PDB file of C-alpha atoms and ligand atoms in Angstrom:
ATOM      1  CA  UNK N   1      27.281 -29.207   5.387  1.00 91.00           C
ATOM      2  CA  UNK N   2      23.891 -29.287   3.736  1.00 95.00           C
ATOM      3  CA  UNK N   3      21.588 -26.355   4.426  1.00 96.00           C
ATOM      4  CA  UNK N   4      17.867 -27.049   4.025  1.00 96.00           C
ATOM      5  CA  UNK N   5      14.730 -25.007   4.515  1.00 97.00           C
ATOM      6  CA  UNK N   6      11.443 -26.746   5.275  1.00 96.00           C
ATOM      7  CA  UNK N   7       7.971 -25.682   6.506  1.00 97.00           C
ATOM      8  CA  UNK N   8       6.884 -27.685   9.506  1.00 98.00           C
ATOM      9  CA  UNK N   9       6.847 -28.212  13.254  1.00 98.00           C
ATOM     10  CA  UNK N  10      10.325 -28.381  14.747  1.00 98.00           C
ATOM     11  CA  UNK N  11       9.227 -30.746  17.514  1.00 98.00           C
ATOM     12  CA  UNK N  12       8.674 -33.477  14.887  1.00 98.00           C
ATOM     13  CA  UNK N  13      11.989 -33.304  13.223  1.00 98.00           C
ATOM     14  CA  UNK N  14      14.124 -36.424  13.260  1.00 97.00           C
ATOM     15  CA  UNK N  15      17.488 -34.741  13.743  1.00 98.00           C
ATOM     16  CA  UNK N  16      20.227 -35.031  16.379  1.00 98.00           C
ATOM     17  CA  UNK N  17      19.359 -31.638  17.898  1.00 98.00           C
ATOM     18  CA  UNK N  18      16.663 -29.117  17.727  1.00 98.00           C
ATOM     19  CA  UNK N  19      17.307 -25.489  18.747  1.00 99.00           C
ATOM     20  CA  UNK N  20      14.880 -23.813  21.179  1.00 98.00           C
ATOM     21  CA  UNK N  21      14.293 -20.135  20.977  1.00 98.00           C
ATOM     22  CA  UNK N  22      14.207 -20.019  24.782  1.00 98.00           C
ATOM     23  CA  UNK N  23      14.155 -17.145  27.231  1.00 97.00           C
ATOM     24  CA  UNK N  24      16.865 -16.662  29.838  1.00 98.00           C
ATOM     25  CA  UNK N  25      14.834 -18.373  32.593  1.00 97.00           C
ATOM     26  CA  UNK N  26      15.074 -21.724  30.719  1.00 97.00           C
ATOM     27  CA  UNK N  27      11.835 -22.558  32.367  1.00 95.00           C
ATOM     28  CA  UNK N  28       9.625 -22.538  29.304  1.00 91.00           C
ATOM     29  CA  UNK N  29       7.524 -19.846  27.617  1.00 92.00           C
ATOM     30  CA  UNK N  30       5.361 -19.276  24.609  1.00 95.00           C
ATOM     31  CA  UNK N  31       5.934 -19.700  20.887  1.00 97.00           C
ATOM     32  CA  UNK N  32       8.266 -22.451  19.838  1.00 98.00           C
ATOM     33  CA  UNK N  33       9.558 -22.809  23.448  1.00 98.00           C
ATOM     34  CA  UNK N  34       6.058 -23.752  24.629  1.00 98.00           C
ATOM     35  CA  UNK N  35       5.560 -26.135  21.703  1.00 98.00           C
ATOM     36  CA  UNK N  36       8.882 -27.912  22.465  1.00 98.00           C
ATOM     37  CA  UNK N  37       8.124 -28.243  26.179  1.00 98.00           C
ATOM     38  CA  UNK N  38       4.565 -29.516  25.444  1.00 98.00           C
ATOM     39  CA  UNK N  39       5.890 -32.175  22.998  1.00 98.00           C
ATOM     40  CA  UNK N  40       8.971 -33.208  25.064  1.00 98.00           C
ATOM     41  CA  UNK N  41       7.058 -33.710  28.332  1.00 98.00           C
ATOM     42  CA  UNK N  42       7.936 -32.808  31.874  1.00 97.00           C
ATOM     43  CA  UNK N  43      11.426 -34.419  31.699  1.00 98.00           C
ATOM     44  CA  UNK N  44      12.663 -31.479  29.642  1.00 98.00           C
ATOM     45  CA  UNK N  45      11.513 -28.997  32.255  1.00 98.00           C
ATOM     46  CA  UNK N  46      13.337 -30.990  34.899  1.00 98.00           C
ATOM     47  CA  UNK N  47      16.491 -31.011  32.832  1.00 98.00           C
ATOM     48  CA  UNK N  48      16.111 -27.298  32.258  1.00 98.00           C
ATOM     49  CA  UNK N  49      15.707 -26.622  35.981  1.00 98.00           C
ATOM     50  CA  UNK N  50      18.799 -28.644  36.846  1.00 98.00           C
ATOM     51  CA  UNK N  51      20.838 -26.887  34.159  1.00 98.00           C
ATOM     52  CA  UNK N  52      19.698 -23.524  35.449  1.00 98.00           C
ATOM     53  CA  UNK N  53      20.523 -24.377  39.105  1.00 97.00           C
ATOM     54  CA  UNK N  54      23.850 -25.894  38.258  1.00 97.00           C
ATOM     55  CA  UNK N  55      25.210 -23.508  35.637  1.00 97.00           C
ATOM     56  CA  UNK N  56      22.994 -20.485  35.107  1.00 98.00           C
ATOM     57  CA  UNK N  57      21.602 -19.334  38.409  1.00 97.00           C
ATOM     58  CA  UNK N  58      21.102 -15.873  36.986  1.00 97.00           C
ATOM     59  CA  UNK N  59      19.655 -17.189  33.726  1.00 98.00           C
ATOM     60  CA  UNK N  60      21.173 -18.094  30.347  1.00 98.00           C
ATOM     61  CA  UNK N  61      22.580 -14.798  28.888  1.00 98.00           C
ATOM     62  CA  UNK N  62      21.286 -13.540  25.567  1.00 98.00           C
ATOM     63  CA  UNK N  63      23.309 -14.908  22.683  1.00 98.00           C
ATOM     64  CA  UNK N  64      24.508 -17.972  24.529  1.00 98.00           C
ATOM     65  CA  UNK N  65      23.364 -21.658  24.110  1.00 98.00           C
ATOM     66  CA  UNK N  66      23.146 -24.675  26.396  1.00 98.00           C
ATOM     67  CA  UNK N  67      22.213 -28.318  25.803  1.00 98.00           C
ATOM     68  CA  UNK N  68      19.776 -30.680  27.485  1.00 98.00           C
ATOM     69  CA  UNK N  69      18.430 -34.081  26.587  1.00 98.00           C
ATOM     70  CA  UNK N  70      15.201 -33.950  24.537  1.00 98.00           C
ATOM     71  CA  UNK N  71      12.654 -35.866  26.608  1.00 97.00           C
ATOM     72  CA  UNK N  72      10.082 -37.531  24.411  1.00 98.00           C
ATOM     73  CA  UNK N  73      11.136 -35.752  21.255  1.00 98.00           C
ATOM     74  CA  UNK N  74      12.676 -37.708  18.289  1.00 98.00           C
ATOM     75  CA  UNK N  75      15.789 -35.513  18.600  1.00 98.00           C
ATOM     76  CA  UNK N  76      18.561 -36.418  21.072  1.00 98.00           C
ATOM     77  CA  UNK N  77      19.171 -32.963  22.351  1.00 98.00           C
ATOM     78  CA  UNK N  78      17.516 -29.602  22.786  1.00 98.00           C
ATOM     79  CA  UNK N  79      19.901 -26.674  22.381  1.00 99.00           C
ATOM     80  CA  UNK N  80      18.454 -23.724  24.203  1.00 98.00           C
ATOM     81  CA  UNK N  81      19.455 -20.286  22.979  1.00 98.00           C
ATOM     82  CA  UNK N  82      18.207 -16.870  24.020  1.00 98.00           C
ATOM     83  CA  UNK N  83      17.623 -14.434  21.152  1.00 98.00           C
ATOM     84  CA  UNK N  84      17.869 -10.704  21.694  1.00 98.00           C
ATOM     85  CA  UNK N  85      14.504  -9.157  22.560  1.00 98.00           C
ATOM     86  CA  UNK N  86      13.964  -6.116  20.327  1.00 98.00           C
ATOM     87  CA  UNK N  87      11.121  -4.967  22.454  1.00 98.00           C
ATOM     88  CA  UNK N  88      13.530  -4.755  25.385  1.00 97.00           C
ATOM     89  CA  UNK N  89      15.996  -2.665  23.356  1.00 98.00           C
ATOM     90  CA  UNK N  90      18.296  -5.527  22.278  1.00 98.00           C
ATOM     91  CA  UNK N  91      18.679  -4.542  18.672  1.00 98.00           C
ATOM     92  CA  UNK N  92      22.257  -5.623  17.970  1.00 98.00           C
ATOM     93  CA  UNK N  93      22.235  -8.291  15.216  1.00 98.00           C
ATOM     94  CA  UNK N  94      25.562  -9.563  16.586  1.00 98.00           C
ATOM     95  CA  UNK N  95      23.607 -10.971  19.534  1.00 98.00           C
ATOM     96  CA  UNK N  96      21.402 -12.884  17.075  1.00 98.00           C
ATOM     97  CA  UNK N  97      24.398 -14.111  15.166  1.00 98.00           C
ATOM     98  CA  UNK N  98      25.823 -15.378  18.445  1.00 98.00           C
ATOM     99  CA  UNK N  99      22.722 -17.527  18.996  1.00 99.00           C
ATOM    100  CA  UNK N 100      23.235 -19.404  15.712  1.00 98.00           C
ATOM    101  CA  UNK N 101      27.036 -19.638  16.190  1.00 98.00           C
ATOM    102  CA  UNK N 102      26.903 -20.759  19.853  1.00 98.00           C
ATOM    103  CA  UNK N 103      24.094 -23.340  19.056  1.00 98.00           C
ATOM    104  CA  UNK N 104      26.230 -24.924  16.399  1.00 98.00           C
ATOM    105  CA  UNK N 105      29.295 -24.920  18.672  1.00 98.00           C
ATOM    106  CA  UNK N 106      27.237 -26.697  21.276  1.00 98.00           C
ATOM    107  CA  UNK N 107      25.924 -29.274  18.683  1.00 98.00           C
ATOM    108  CA  UNK N 108      29.536 -30.018  17.724  1.00 98.00           C
ATOM    109  CA  UNK N 109      30.598 -30.330  21.351  1.00 98.00           C
ATOM    110  CA  UNK N 110      28.003 -33.103  22.030  1.00 98.00           C
ATOM    111  CA  UNK N 111      28.696 -34.826  18.721  1.00 98.00           C
ATOM    112  CA  UNK N 112      25.462 -33.916  16.889  1.00 98.00           C
ATOM    113  CA  UNK N 113      25.579 -33.804  13.139  1.00 98.00           C
ATOM    114  CA  UNK N 114      22.064 -32.762  12.169  1.00 98.00           C
ATOM    115  CA  UNK N 115      20.641 -29.651  13.675  1.00 98.00           C
ATOM    116  CA  UNK N 116      17.270 -27.953  13.189  1.00 98.00           C
ATOM    117  CA  UNK N 117      16.714 -24.296  13.904  1.00 98.00           C
ATOM    118  CA  UNK N 118      13.544 -22.293  14.125  1.00 98.00           C
ATOM    119  CA  UNK N 119      13.518 -18.596  13.192  1.00 98.00           C
ATOM    120  CA  UNK N 120      15.119 -17.534  16.450  1.00 98.00           C
ATOM    121  CA  UNK N 121      13.967 -14.039  17.339  1.00 98.00           C
ATOM    122  CA  UNK N 122      11.299 -13.774  14.654  1.00 98.00           C
ATOM    123  CA  UNK N 123       8.319 -14.230  17.018  1.00 98.00           C
ATOM    124  CA  UNK N 124       7.795 -12.538  20.369  1.00 97.00           C
ATOM    125  CA  UNK N 125      11.227 -10.992  20.231  1.00 98.00           C
ATOM    126  CA  UNK N 126      10.293  -8.907  17.257  1.00 98.00           C
ATOM    127  CA  UNK N 127      12.968  -9.518  14.597  1.00 98.00           C
ATOM    128  CA  UNK N 128      12.091  -9.284  10.926  1.00 98.00           C
ATOM    129  CA  UNK N 129      12.252 -12.856   9.483  1.00 98.00           C
ATOM    130  CA  UNK N 130      14.393 -11.732   6.594  1.00 98.00           C
ATOM    131  CA  UNK N 131      16.978 -10.269   8.928  1.00 98.00           C
ATOM    132  CA  UNK N 132      17.023 -13.469  10.943  1.00 98.00           C
ATOM    133  CA  UNK N 133      17.650 -15.475   7.779  1.00 98.00           C
ATOM    134  CA  UNK N 134      20.409 -13.198   6.609  1.00 98.00           C
ATOM    135  CA  UNK N 135      22.122 -13.310   9.970  1.00 98.00           C
ATOM    136  CA  UNK N 136      21.911 -17.103  10.065  1.00 98.00           C
ATOM    137  CA  UNK N 137      23.276 -17.368   6.480  1.00 98.00           C
ATOM    138  CA  UNK N 138      26.153 -15.148   7.384  1.00 98.00           C
ATOM    139  CA  UNK N 139      27.013 -17.272  10.401  1.00 98.00           C
ATOM    140  CA  UNK N 140      26.832 -20.454   8.380  1.00 97.00           C
ATOM    141  CA  UNK N 141      29.511 -18.924   6.047  1.00 96.00           C
ATOM    142  CA  UNK N 142      31.948 -18.716   8.965  1.00 97.00           C
ATOM    143  CA  UNK N 143      34.475 -21.433   9.655  1.00 92.00           C
ATOM    144  CA  UNK N 144      34.835 -22.810  13.167  1.00 95.00           C
ATOM    145  CA  UNK N 145      36.444 -25.868  14.717  1.00 93.00           C
ATOM    146  CA  UNK N 146      34.368 -28.935  14.233  1.00 96.00           C
ATOM    147  CA  UNK N 147      31.718 -27.410  11.954  1.00 97.00           C
ATOM    148  CA  UNK N 148      32.985 -29.574   9.101  1.00 96.00           C
ATOM    149  CA  UNK N 149      31.583 -32.545  11.108  1.00 95.00           C
ATOM    150  CA  UNK N 150      28.040 -31.181  10.689  1.00 98.00           C
ATOM    151  CA  UNK N 151      26.065 -33.016   8.127  1.00 98.00           C
ATOM    152  CA  UNK N 152      22.836 -30.918   7.949  1.00 98.00           C
ATOM    153  CA  UNK N 153      21.550 -27.593   9.186  1.00 98.00           C
ATOM    154  CA  UNK N 154      17.795 -27.517   8.707  1.00 97.00           C
ATOM    155  CA  UNK N 155      15.678 -24.364   9.094  1.00 98.00           C
ATOM    156  CA  UNK N 156      12.184 -25.375  10.108  1.00 98.00           C
ATOM    157  CA  UNK N 157       9.614 -22.580   9.706  1.00 98.00           C
ATOM    158  CA  UNK N 158       6.183 -22.742  11.088  1.00 98.00           C
ATOM    159  CA  UNK N 159       4.302 -20.742   8.478  1.00 97.00           C
ATOM    160  CA  UNK N 160       4.416 -20.376   4.725  1.00 97.00           C
ATOM    161  CA  UNK N 161       5.455 -16.733   4.773  1.00 98.00           C
ATOM    162  CA  UNK N 162       8.544 -17.217   6.874  1.00 98.00           C
ATOM    163  CA  UNK N 163       9.436 -20.367   4.878  1.00 97.00           C
ATOM    164  CA  UNK N 164       9.274 -18.357   1.671  1.00 97.00           C
ATOM    165  CA  UNK N 165      11.519 -15.625   3.210  1.00 98.00           C
ATOM    166  CA  UNK N 166      14.140 -18.266   4.293  1.00 98.00           C
ATOM    167  CA  UNK N 167      13.966 -19.980   0.935  1.00 96.00           C
ATOM    168  CA  UNK N 168      14.670 -16.720  -0.850  1.00 96.00           C
ATOM    169  CA  UNK N 169      17.556 -15.796   1.370  1.00 97.00           C
ATOM    170  CA  UNK N 170      19.202 -19.239   1.307  1.00 95.00           C
ATOM    171  CA  UNK N 171      18.370 -20.650  -2.131  1.00 84.00           C
ATOM    172  CA  UNK N 172      18.001 -17.659  -4.463  1.00 61.00           C
ATOM    173  CA  UNK N 173      20.478 -15.252  -2.953  1.00 51.00           C
ATOM    174  CA  UNK N 174      22.767 -17.727  -1.149  1.00 44.00           C
TER     175      UNK N 174
HETATM  176  P1  ADP R   1      11.397 -15.543  19.898  1.00 59.31           P
HETATM  177  O1  ADP R   1      10.926 -15.173  21.254  1.00 59.31           O
HETATM  178  O2  ADP R   1      12.858 -15.873  19.865  1.00 59.31           O
HETATM  179  O3  ADP R   1      10.970 -14.539  18.933  1.00 59.31           O
HETATM  180  P2  ADP R   1       9.162 -17.330  19.241  1.00 59.31           P
HETATM  181  O4  ADP R   1       8.988 -18.711  19.741  1.00 59.31           O
HETATM  182  O5  ADP R   1       8.211 -16.316  19.683  1.00 59.31           O
HETATM  183  O6  ADP R   1      10.707 -16.931  19.622  1.00 59.31           O
HETATM  184  O7  ADP R   1       9.133 -17.360  17.646  1.00 59.31           O
HETATM  185  C1  ADP R   1      10.222 -17.825  16.888  1.00 59.31           C
HETATM  186  C2  ADP R   1       9.688 -18.460  15.640  1.00 59.31           C
HETATM  187  O8  ADP R   1       9.232 -19.799  15.862  1.00 59.31           O
HETATM  188  C3  ADP R   1       8.499 -17.779  14.988  1.00 59.31           C
HETATM  189  O9  ADP R   1       8.672 -17.576  13.597  1.00 59.31           O
HETATM  190  C4  ADP R   1       7.329 -18.726  15.240  1.00 59.31           C
HETATM  191  O10 ADP R   1       6.319 -18.687  14.244  1.00 59.31           O
HETATM  192  C5  ADP R   1       8.069 -20.101  15.202  1.00 59.31           C
HETATM  193  N1  ADP R   1       7.420 -21.243  15.785  1.00 59.31           N
HETATM  194  C6  ADP R   1       6.458 -21.311  16.673  1.00 59.31           C
HETATM  195  N2  ADP R   1       6.105 -22.642  16.966  1.00 59.31           N
HETATM  196  C7  ADP R   1       6.918 -23.372  16.172  1.00 59.31           C
HETATM  197  C8  ADP R   1       7.072 -24.798  15.913  1.00 59.31           C
HETATM  198  N3  ADP R   1       6.343 -25.718  16.588  1.00 59.31           N
HETATM  199  N4  ADP R   1       8.036 -25.206  14.988  1.00 59.31           N
HETATM  200  C9  ADP R   1       8.781 -24.300  14.303  1.00 59.31           C
HETATM  201  N5  ADP R   1       8.654 -22.973  14.490  1.00 59.31           N
HETATM  202  C10 ADP R   1       7.786 -22.522  15.390  1.00 59.31           C
END
């Protein structure tokens, strides 16, 4: 599995799956969630509504992940995961680790081999980008069924500062 770190817009990535830092409603929000829905078009929101009604009537729990088609995006799937909200007292990094782990498990389940992640939790949910990168790196060091089928895990960071933080954690310390 190749691990890459790039600065860019996750909605433009030509990968099998992009991960959305969603909220538990699955009905869209700000940050990367808003950007993904804006770029994917209304079909994604319809898919999210159906998923919510069928499987998560009370919302997608923190630390879990669920897959939909990707609407107009170049990717095939969007993997929605709900990071822990530090501002709501969810400060356990194990919940953040679960987001990365469960997203990769979902990707493998639907046969995706290239997966792009944003810095889940590092925006509105208040996590320090360096902690997010360290948690992600630690999860990628785990071994799970099917993960050897993954070809590339790409971290796509929106701004130069976060990109630098991820580069340092993955390339200089990793
Ligand atoms: P959370 O609520 O999980 O913290 P946010 O969407 O608020 O999620 O922020 C997560 C990260 O996504 C932040 O670092 C933010 O800068 C970044 N981000 C926002 N838009 C994009 C985008 N189009 N592509 C990649 N990353 C993005």
